[in-house]
N, CA, C and O atoms as a GROMACS GRO file, in nm:
protein
  428
    1MET      N    1   1.995   3.501  -5.368
    1MET     CA    2   1.897   3.434  -5.304
    1MET      C    3   1.820   3.480  -5.184
    1MET      O    4   1.865   3.518  -5.076
    2GLU      N    5   1.719   3.471  -5.216
    2GLU     CA    6   1.645   3.566  -5.088
    2GLU      C    7   1.578   3.457  -5.008
    2GLU      O    8   1.503   3.376  -5.062
    3HIS      N    9   1.626   3.452  -4.762
    3HIS     CA   10   1.611   3.345  -4.720
    3HIS      C   11   1.544   3.423  -4.632
    3HIS      O   12   1.616   3.497  -4.565
    4THR      N   13   1.374   3.430  -4.605
    4THR     CA   14   1.295   3.469  -4.518
    4THR      C   15   1.289   3.434  -4.377
    4THR      O   16   1.244   3.514  -4.295
    5ASP      N   17   1.332   3.318  -4.345
    5ASP     CA   18   1.346   3.254  -4.176
    5ASP      C   19   1.453   3.314  -4.156
    5ASP      O   20   1.534   3.303  -4.248
    6THR      N   21   1.495   3.402  -4.033
    6THR     CA   22   1.602   3.469  -3.942
    6THR      C   23   1.703   3.338  -3.878
    6THR      O   24   1.796   3.342  -3.797
    7GLY      N   25   1.649   3.240  -3.941
    7GLY     CA   26   1.713   3.122  -3.859
    7GLY      C   27   1.763   3.063  -3.722
    7GLY      O   28   1.863   3.014  -3.671
    8TRP      N   29   1.626   3.100  -3.690
    8TRP     CA   30   1.605   3.026  -3.578
    8TRP      C   31   1.480   2.949  -3.572
    8TRP      O   32   1.433   2.910  -3.465
    9GLU      N   33   1.418   2.922  -3.705
    9GLU     CA   34   1.345   2.806  -3.729
    9GLU      C   35   1.416   2.700  -3.761
    9GLU      O   36   1.382   2.595  -3.706
   10THR      N   37   1.515   2.699  -3.843
   10THR     CA   38   1.596   2.627  -3.905
   10THR      C   39   1.714   2.550  -3.730
   10THR      O   40   1.745   2.433  -3.707
   11ILE      N   41   1.742   2.664  -3.655
   11ILE     CA   42   1.818   2.566  -3.521
   11ILE      C   43   1.741   2.513  -3.449
   11ILE      O   44   1.773   2.423  -3.371
   12GLY      N   45   1.563   2.585  -3.468
   12GLY     CA   46   1.492   2.501  -3.386
   12GLY      C   47   1.511   2.371  -3.421
   12GLY      O   48   1.550   2.289  -3.338
   13ARG      N   49   1.480   2.336  -3.567
   13ARG     CA   50   1.456   2.238  -3.616
   13ARG      C   51   1.625   2.067  -3.583
   13ARG      O   52   1.611   1.946  -3.567
   14LEU      N   53   1.741   2.146  -3.588
   14LEU     CA   54   1.839   2.109  -3.565
   14LEU      C   55   1.868   2.031  -3.425
   14LEU      O   56   1.909   1.924  -3.380
   15HIS      N   57   1.809   2.182  -3.380
   15HIS     CA   58   1.810   2.128  -3.206
   15HIS      C   59   1.745   1.970  -3.140
   15HIS      O   60   1.780   1.894  -3.051
   16ASP      N   61   1.621   1.974  -3.249
   16ASP     CA   62   1.526   1.870  -3.256
   16ASP      C   63   1.555   1.733  -3.292
   16ASP      O   64   1.507   1.625  -3.255
   17TRP      N   65   1.636   1.762  -3.363
   17TRP     CA   66   1.710   1.617  -3.427
   17TRP      C   67   1.826   1.631  -3.393
   17TRP      O   68   1.874   1.518  -3.408
   18LEU      N   69   1.908   1.700  -3.353
   18LEU     CA   70   2.044   1.614  -3.261
   18LEU      C   71   1.974   1.595  -3.124
   18LEU      O   72   1.993   1.485  -3.072
   19HIS      N   73   1.875   1.707  -3.039
   19HIS     CA   74   1.814   1.618  -2.868
   19HIS      C   75   1.767   1.407  -2.951
   19HIS      O   76   1.816   1.307  -2.898
   20GLU      N   77   1.671   1.397  -3.076
   20GLU     CA   78   1.609   1.308  -3.092
   20GLU      C   79   1.711   1.185  -3.100
   20GLU      O   80   1.684   1.073  -3.059
   21ASN      N   81   1.835   1.221  -3.160
   21ASN     CA   82   1.956   1.129  -3.201
   21ASN      C   83   2.004   1.120  -3.060
   21ASN      O   84   2.050   1.007  -3.050
   22SER      N   85   2.015   1.179  -2.954
   22SER     CA   86   2.093   1.163  -2.849
   22SER      C   87   2.086   1.068  -2.732
   22SER      O   88   1.988   1.035  -2.666
   23LYS      N   89   2.212   1.030  -2.722
   23LYS     CA   90   2.212   0.929  -2.632
   23LYS      C   91   2.243   0.972  -2.464
   23LYS      O   92   2.230   0.884  -2.379
   24TYR      N   93   2.266   1.052  -2.441
   24TYR     CA   94   2.271   1.149  -2.332
   24TYR      C   95   2.132   1.251  -2.252
   24TYR      O   96   2.032   1.314  -2.288
   25PRO      N   97   2.181   1.229  -2.164
   25PRO     CA   98   2.052   1.293  -2.065
   25PRO      C   99   2.090   1.418  -2.098
   25PRO      O  100   2.200   1.453  -2.140
   26PRO      N  101   1.943   1.522  -2.065
   26PRO     CA  102   1.943   1.732  -2.118
   26PRO      C  103   2.025   1.722  -2.038
   26PRO      O  104   2.121   1.747  -2.110
   27GLU      N  105   2.067   1.703  -1.941
   27GLU     CA  106   2.192   1.804  -1.802
   27GLU      C  107   2.330   1.770  -1.926
   27GLU      O  108   2.423   1.842  -1.962
   28GLN      N  109   2.289   1.618  -1.970
   28GLN     CA  110   2.460   1.621  -2.036
   28GLN      C  111   2.462   1.687  -2.165
   28GLN      O  112   2.561   1.743  -2.212
   29GLU      N  113   2.345   1.677  -2.222
   29GLU     CA  114   2.365   1.786  -2.355
   29GLU      C  115   2.382   1.939  -2.399
   29GLU      O  116   2.389   2.005  -2.503
   30VAL      N  117   2.386   1.957  -2.278
   30VAL     CA  118   2.347   2.101  -2.264
   30VAL      C  119   2.496   2.117  -2.244
   30VAL      O  120   2.563   2.187  -2.320
   31LEU      N  121   2.556   2.043  -2.124
   31LEU     CA  122   2.761   2.094  -2.136
   31LEU      C  123   2.799   2.014  -2.282
   31LEU      O  124   2.878   2.081  -2.349
   32LEU      N  125   2.766   1.912  -2.331
   32LEU     CA  126   2.870   1.864  -2.466
   32LEU      C  127   2.792   1.959  -2.596
   32LEU      O  128   2.837   1.903  -2.695
   33ARG      N  129   2.740   2.022  -2.623
   33ARG     CA  130   2.629   2.140  -2.658
   33ARG      C  131   2.762   2.328  -2.704
   33ARG      O  132   2.820   2.367  -2.805
   34VAL      N  133   2.747   2.387  -2.546
   34VAL     CA  134   2.861   2.430  -2.502
   34VAL      C  135   2.975   2.406  -2.512
   34VAL      O  136   3.041   2.507  -2.538
   35LEU      N  137   3.051   2.287  -2.502
   35LEU     CA  138   3.184   2.242  -2.533
   35LEU      C  139   3.201   2.208  -2.614
   35LEU      O  140   3.309   2.149  -2.609
   36LYS      N  141   3.141   2.202  -2.742
   36LYS     CA  142   3.110   2.193  -2.909
   36LYS      C  143   3.142   2.304  -2.965
   36LYS      O  144   3.171   2.298  -3.084
   37LEU      N  145   3.144   2.398  -2.915
   37LEU     CA  146   3.162   2.578  -2.928
   37LEU      C  147   3.315   2.588  -2.973
   37LEU      O  148   3.362   2.635  -3.077
   38SER      N  149   3.416   2.492  -2.796
   38SER     CA  150   3.519   2.526  -2.797
   38SER      C  151   3.603   2.461  -2.927
   38SER      O  152   3.703   2.523  -2.964
   39GLU      N  153   3.561   2.326  -3.004
   39GLU     CA  154   3.597   2.286  -3.122
   39GLU      C  155   3.570   2.371  -3.194
   39GLU      O  156   3.675   2.433  -3.212
   40GLU      N  157   3.467   2.429  -3.267
   40GLU     CA  158   3.395   2.491  -3.390
   40GLU      C  159   3.538   2.613  -3.389
   40GLU      O  160   3.604   2.646  -3.487
   41VAL      N  161   3.559   2.671  -3.214
   41VAL     CA  162   3.653   2.797  -3.230
   41VAL      C  163   3.795   2.782  -3.271
   41VAL      O  164   3.886   2.850  -3.319
   42GLY      N  165   3.772   2.660  -3.231
   42GLY     CA  166   3.980   2.599  -3.303
   42GLY      C  167   3.970   2.571  -3.448
   42GLY      O  168   4.054   2.610  -3.529
   43GLU      N  169   3.869   2.504  -3.478
   43GLU     CA  170   3.888   2.563  -3.630
   43GLU      C  171   3.862   2.675  -3.714
   43GLU      O  172   3.888   2.682  -3.834
   44VAL      N  173   3.808   2.763  -3.644
   44VAL     CA  174   3.886   2.846  -3.724
   44VAL      C  175   3.993   2.972  -3.732
   44VAL      O  176   4.018   3.071  -3.800
   45ALA      N  177   4.054   2.877  -3.575
   45ALA     CA  178   4.183   2.995  -3.580
   45ALA      C  179   4.272   2.864  -3.643
   45ALA      O  180   4.386   2.895  -3.676
   46GLN      N  181   4.243   2.757  -3.658
   46GLN     CA  182   4.321   2.651  -3.772
   46GLN      C  183   4.288   2.693  -3.914
   46GLN      O  184   4.360   2.634  -3.995
   47ALA      N  185   4.193   2.786  -3.972
   47ALA     CA  186   4.161   2.818  -4.096
   47ALA      C  187   4.221   2.949  -4.122
   47ALA      O  188   4.264   2.971  -4.235
   48VAL      N  189   4.230   3.046  -4.024
   48VAL     CA  190   4.309   3.152  -4.052
   48VAL      C  191   4.470   3.136  -3.974
   48VAL      O  192   4.519   3.233  -3.915
   49ILE      N  193   4.518   3.047  -3.980
   49ILE     CA  194   4.638   3.057  -4.006
   49ILE      C  195   4.708   2.969  -4.105
   49ILE      O  196   4.827   2.964  -4.134
   50GLY      N  197   4.597   2.895  -4.154
   50GLY     CA  198   4.582   2.804  -4.257
   50GLY      C  199   4.622   2.932  -4.397
   50GLY      O  200   4.710   2.936  -4.483
   51ALA      N  201   4.512   3.017  -4.361
   51ALA     CA  202   4.498   3.107  -4.444
   51ALA      C  203   4.621   3.216  -4.500
   51ALA      O  204   4.654   3.253  -4.613
   52LYS      N  205   4.674   3.250  -4.351
   52LYS     CA  206   4.777   3.332  -4.353
   52LYS      C  207   4.943   3.243  -4.399
   52LYS      O  208   5.057   3.285  -4.417
   53GLY      N  209   4.890   3.123  -4.403
   53GLY     CA  210   5.005   3.078  -4.435
   53GLY      C  211   5.138   3.048  -4.309
   53GLY      O  212   5.256   3.021  -4.334
   54GLN      N  213   5.096   3.058  -4.220
   54GLN     CA  214   5.163   3.085  -4.111
   54GLN      C  215   5.214   2.963  -4.046
   54GLN      O  216   5.264   2.982  -3.935
   55ASN      N  217   5.213   2.824  -4.099
   55ASN     CA  218   5.320   2.710  -4.069
   55ASN      C  219   5.354   2.690  -4.209
   55ASN      O  220   5.282   2.656  -4.303
   56PRO      N  221   5.564   2.737  -4.204
   56PRO     CA  222   5.617   2.705  -4.279
   56PRO      C  223   5.608   2.591  -4.365
   56PRO      O  224   5.620   2.596  -4.488
   57ARG      N  225   5.576   2.446  -4.269
   57ARG     CA  226   5.638   2.342  -4.326
   57ARG      C  227   5.472   2.322  -4.425
   57ARG      O  228   5.463   2.227  -4.503
   58LYS      N  229   5.390   2.391  -4.412
   58LYS     CA  230   5.232   2.304  -4.420
   58LYS      C  231   5.198   2.473  -4.549
   58LYS      O  232   5.130   2.451  -4.649
   59GLY      N  233   5.235   2.567  -4.533
   59GLY     CA  234   5.217   2.690  -4.615
   59GLY      C  235   5.109   2.712  -4.605
   59GLY      O  236   5.050   2.682  -4.501
   60THR      N  237   5.013   2.798  -4.758
   60THR     CA  238   4.880   2.836  -4.759
   60THR      C  239   4.734   2.727  -4.748
   60THR      O  240   4.667   2.696  -4.847
   61THR      N  241   4.708   2.685  -4.624
   61THR     CA  242   4.636   2.539  -4.629
   61THR      C  243   4.482   2.598  -4.624
   61THR      O  244   4.416   2.498  -4.596
   62HIS      N  245   4.390   2.707  -4.638
   62HIS     CA  246   4.250   2.754  -4.665
   62HIS      C  247   4.304   2.898  -4.720
   62HIS      O  248   4.409   2.959  -4.734
   63SER      N  249   4.148   2.915  -4.743
   63SER     CA  250   4.141   3.019  -4.792
   63SER      C  251   4.015   3.095  -4.698
   63SER      O  252   3.923   3.031  -4.648
   64TRP      N  253   4.028   3.225  -4.685
   64TRP     CA  254   3.933   3.318  -4.602
   64TRP      C  255   3.795   3.307  -4.607
   64TRP      O  256   3.743   3.352  -4.505
   65GLN      N  257   3.696   3.250  -4.713
   65GLN     CA  258   3.608   3.174  -4.798
   65GLN      C  259   3.612   3.047  -4.695
   65GLN      O  260   3.498   3.025  -4.656
   66ASP      N  261   3.695   2.966  -4.645
   66ASP     CA  262   3.686   2.847  -4.550
   66ASP      C  263   3.672   2.932  -4.401
   66ASP      O  264   3.580   2.878  -4.338
   67VAL      N  265   3.736   3.052  -4.316
   67VAL     CA  266   3.733   3.099  -4.264
   67VAL      C  267   3.571   3.152  -4.218
   67VAL      O  268   3.501   3.136  -4.118
   68GLU      N  269   3.554   3.228  -4.355
   68GLU     CA  270   3.394   3.247  -4.303
   68GLU      C  271   3.329   3.140  -4.291
   68GLU      O  272   3.260   3.146  -4.189
   69ALA      N  273   3.318   3.059  -4.337
   69ALA     CA  274   3.213   2.921  -4.306
   69ALA      C  275   3.266   2.913  -4.141
   69ALA      O  276   3.187   2.965  -4.063
   70GLU      N  277   3.354   2.870  -4.097
   70GLU     CA  278   3.416   2.783  -3.982
   70GLU      C  279   3.377   2.900  -3.907
   70GLU      O  280   3.362   2.862  -3.791
   71LEU      N  281   3.349   3.045  -3.917
   71LEU     CA  282   3.282   3.100  -3.868
   71LEU      C  283   3.121   3.129  -3.858
   71LEU      O  284   3.047   3.193  -3.782
   72CYS      N  285   3.110   3.071  -3.942
   72CYS     CA  286   2.875   3.052  -3.962
   72CYS      C  287   2.912   2.901  -3.899
   72CYS      O  288   2.800   2.854  -3.878
   73ASP      N  289   2.989   2.822  -3.866
   73ASP     CA  290   2.953   2.688  -3.774
   73ASP      C  291   2.982   2.752  -3.653
   73ASP      O  292   2.894   2.709  -3.578
   74VAL      N  293   3.071   2.849  -3.572
   74VAL     CA  294   3.091   2.889  -3.455
   74VAL      C  295   2.906   2.971  -3.409
   74VAL      O  296   2.822   2.933  -3.328
   75ILE      N  297   2.906   3.087  -3.503
   75ILE     CA  298   2.783   3.064  -3.536
   75ILE      C  299   2.603   2.996  -3.455
   75ILE      O  300   2.540   3.018  -3.351
   76ILE      N  301   2.586   2.920  -3.565
   76ILE     CA  302   2.507   2.812  -3.580
   76ILE      C  303   2.570   2.704  -3.458
   76ILE      O  304   2.524   2.600  -3.506
   77THR      N  305   2.626   2.669  -3.362
   77THR     CA  306   2.636   2.581  -3.259
   77THR      C  307   2.661   2.666  -3.182
   77THR      O  308   2.755   2.610  -3.126
   78ALA      N  309   2.651   2.765  -3.132
   78ALA     CA  310   2.622   2.876  -3.024
   78ALA      C  311   2.490   2.881  -3.048
   78ALA      O  312   2.422   2.869  -2.947
   79MET      N  313   2.434   2.894  -3.147
   79MET     CA  314   2.240   2.931  -3.167
   79MET      C  315   2.194   2.824  -3.097
   79MET      O  316   2.116   2.842  -3.002
   80VAL      N  317   2.243   2.675  -3.141
   80VAL     CA  318   2.201   2.550  -3.076
   80VAL      C  319   2.238   2.580  -2.977
   80VAL      O  320   2.146   2.643  -2.924
   81ALA      N  321   2.327   2.574  -2.908
   81ALA     CA  322   2.346   2.494  -2.781
   81ALA      C  323   2.249   2.674  -2.709
   81ALA      O  324   2.192   2.656  -2.601
   82LEU      N  325   2.242   2.789  -2.756
   82LEU     CA  326   2.137   2.876  -2.645
   82LEU      C  327   1.986   2.806  -2.653
   82LEU      O  328   1.908   2.805  -2.557
   83ARG      N  329   1.958   2.748  -2.781
   83ARG     CA  330   1.854   2.690  -2.779
   83ARG      C  331   1.837   2.547  -2.721
   83ARG      O  332   1.734   2.486  -2.694
   84THR      N  333   1.920   2.526  -2.712
   84THR     CA  334   1.983   2.355  -2.582
   84THR      C  335   1.926   2.416  -2.448
   84THR      O  336   1.844   2.355  -2.380
   85LEU      N  337   1.976   2.535  -2.417
   85LEU     CA  338   1.938   2.611  -2.311
   85LEU      C  339   1.792   2.679  -2.264
   85LEU      O  340   1.766   2.710  -2.148
   86THR      N  341   1.727   2.690  -2.345
   86THR     CA  342   1.586   2.760  -2.348
   86THR      C  343   1.540   2.732  -2.468
   86THR      O  344   1.614   2.721  -2.565
   87PRO      N  345   1.342   2.712  -2.475
   87PRO     CA  346   1.325   2.751  -2.603
   87PRO      C  347   1.308   2.900  -2.633
   87PRO      O  348   1.278   2.941  -2.745
   88ASP      N  349   1.328   2.980  -2.526
   88ASP     CA  350   1.267   3.105  -2.591
   88ASP      C  351   1.420   3.140  -2.632
   88ASP      O  352   1.449   3.239  -2.566
   89ALA      N  353   1.562   3.092  -2.735
   89ALA     CA  354   1.643   3.126  -2.791
   89ALA      C  355   1.634   3.271  -2.813
   89ALA      O  356   1.722   3.341  -2.763
   90ALA      N  357   1.565   3.312  -2.862
   90ALA     CA  358   1.541   3.386  -3.007
   90ALA      C  359   1.544   3.567  -2.926
   90ALA      O  360   1.617   3.665  -2.939
   91GLU      N  361   1.407   3.532  -2.836
   91GLU     CA  362   1.365   3.652  -2.772
   91GLU      C  363   1.517   3.703  -2.683
   91GLU      O  364   1.552   3.822  -2.683
   92ALA      N  365   1.623   3.561  -2.585
   92ALA     CA  366   1.689   3.566  -2.487
   92ALA      C  367   1.798   3.646  -2.579
   92ALA      O  368   1.880   3.714  -2.517
   93PHE      N  369   1.807   3.643  -2.729
   93PHE     CA  370   1.908   3.678  -2.801
   93PHE      C  371   1.897   3.847  -2.840
   93PHE      O  372   1.967   3.948  -2.849
   94ALA      N  373   1.749   3.796  -2.856
   94ALA     CA  374   1.741   3.951  -2.912
   94ALA      C  375   1.729   4.076  -2.842
   94ALA      O  376   1.744   4.192  -2.878
   95SER      N  377   1.686   3.998  -2.685
   95SER     CA  378   1.693   4.126  -2.578
   95SER      C  379   1.848   4.151  -2.532
   95SER      O  380   1.893   4.243  -2.464
   96HIS      N  381   1.929   4.015  -2.605
   96HIS     CA  382   2.095   4.069  -2.473
   96HIS      C  383   2.152   4.166  -2.621
   96HIS      O  384   2.231   4.257  -2.596
   97LEU      N  385   2.120   4.150  -2.736
   97LEU     CA  386   2.173   4.184  -2.861
   97LEU      C  387   2.136   4.357  -2.830
   97LEU      O  388   2.206   4.458  -2.839
   98ASP      N  389   1.987   4.333  -2.786
   98ASP     CA  390   1.915   4.485  -2.759
   98ASP      C  391   2.006   4.554  -2.645
   98ASP      O  392   2.009   4.677  -2.651
   99ARG      N  393   2.069   4.501  -2.557
   99ARG     CA  394   2.125   4.525  -2.417
   99ARG      C  395   2.283   4.603  -2.451
   99ARG      O  396   2.305   4.724  -2.440
  100VAL      N  397   2.401   4.475  -2.502
  100VAL     CA  398   2.509   4.529  -2.615
  100VAL      C  399   2.481   4.626  -2.665
  100VAL      O  400   2.548   4.728  -2.648
  101ALA      N  401   2.378   4.623  -2.737
  101ALA     CA  402   2.398   4.762  -2.826
  101ALA      C  403   2.306   4.906  -2.793
  101ALA      O  404   2.289   4.987  -2.884
  102ALA      N  405   2.265   4.922  -2.693
  102ALA     CA  406   2.212   4.953  -2.619
  102ALA      C  407   2.366   5.069  -2.520
  102ALA      O  408   2.397   5.185  -2.496
  103ARG      N  409   2.413   4.922  -2.498
  103ARG     CA  410   2.573   5.010  -2.381
  103ARG      C  411   2.652   5.076  -2.456
  103ARG      O  412   2.703   5.185  -2.431
  104SER      N  413   2.669   4.986  -2.589
  104SER     CA  414   2.811   5.020  -2.736
  104SER      C  415   2.739   5.122  -2.798
  104SER      O  416   2.766   5.229  -2.744
  105LEU      N  417   2.659   5.134  -2.886
  105LEU     CA  418   2.597   5.257  -2.910
  105LEU      C  419   2.520   5.368  -2.885
  105LEU      O  420   2.419   5.398  -2.949
  106LYS      N  421   2.576   5.438  -2.777
  106LYS     CA  422   2.594   5.506  -2.717
  106LYS      C  423   2.556   5.628  -2.830
  106LYS      O  424   2.598   5.595  -2.941
  107GLY      N  425   2.488   5.765  -2.831
  107GLY     CA  426   2.503   5.858  -2.905
  107GLY      C  427   2.441   5.856  -3.055
  107GLY      O  428   2.458   5.952  -3.130
   0.00000   0.00000   0.00000
């Protein structure tokens, strides 16, 4: 399957849909979107624990594909939160990624 959308177009549509269906003022939307990240990260942790079968009472409850899906949810949630902060989210992310790469991938 070929994807031509870098994701930001879809993120914009998700942001617009969430905004249109929000009952909160914009400043609360930002806070709630950022807090949503914590929830999603917790779901990644739960999936990893389940994939490793760490809880002897429950055993193996998740697969590594579940972990992948939860990580994707974290990325999507972060992208929507960034878009909520700025309409130039794609540019802000690309610029920051360039700075991190320049700092980390020297040589």
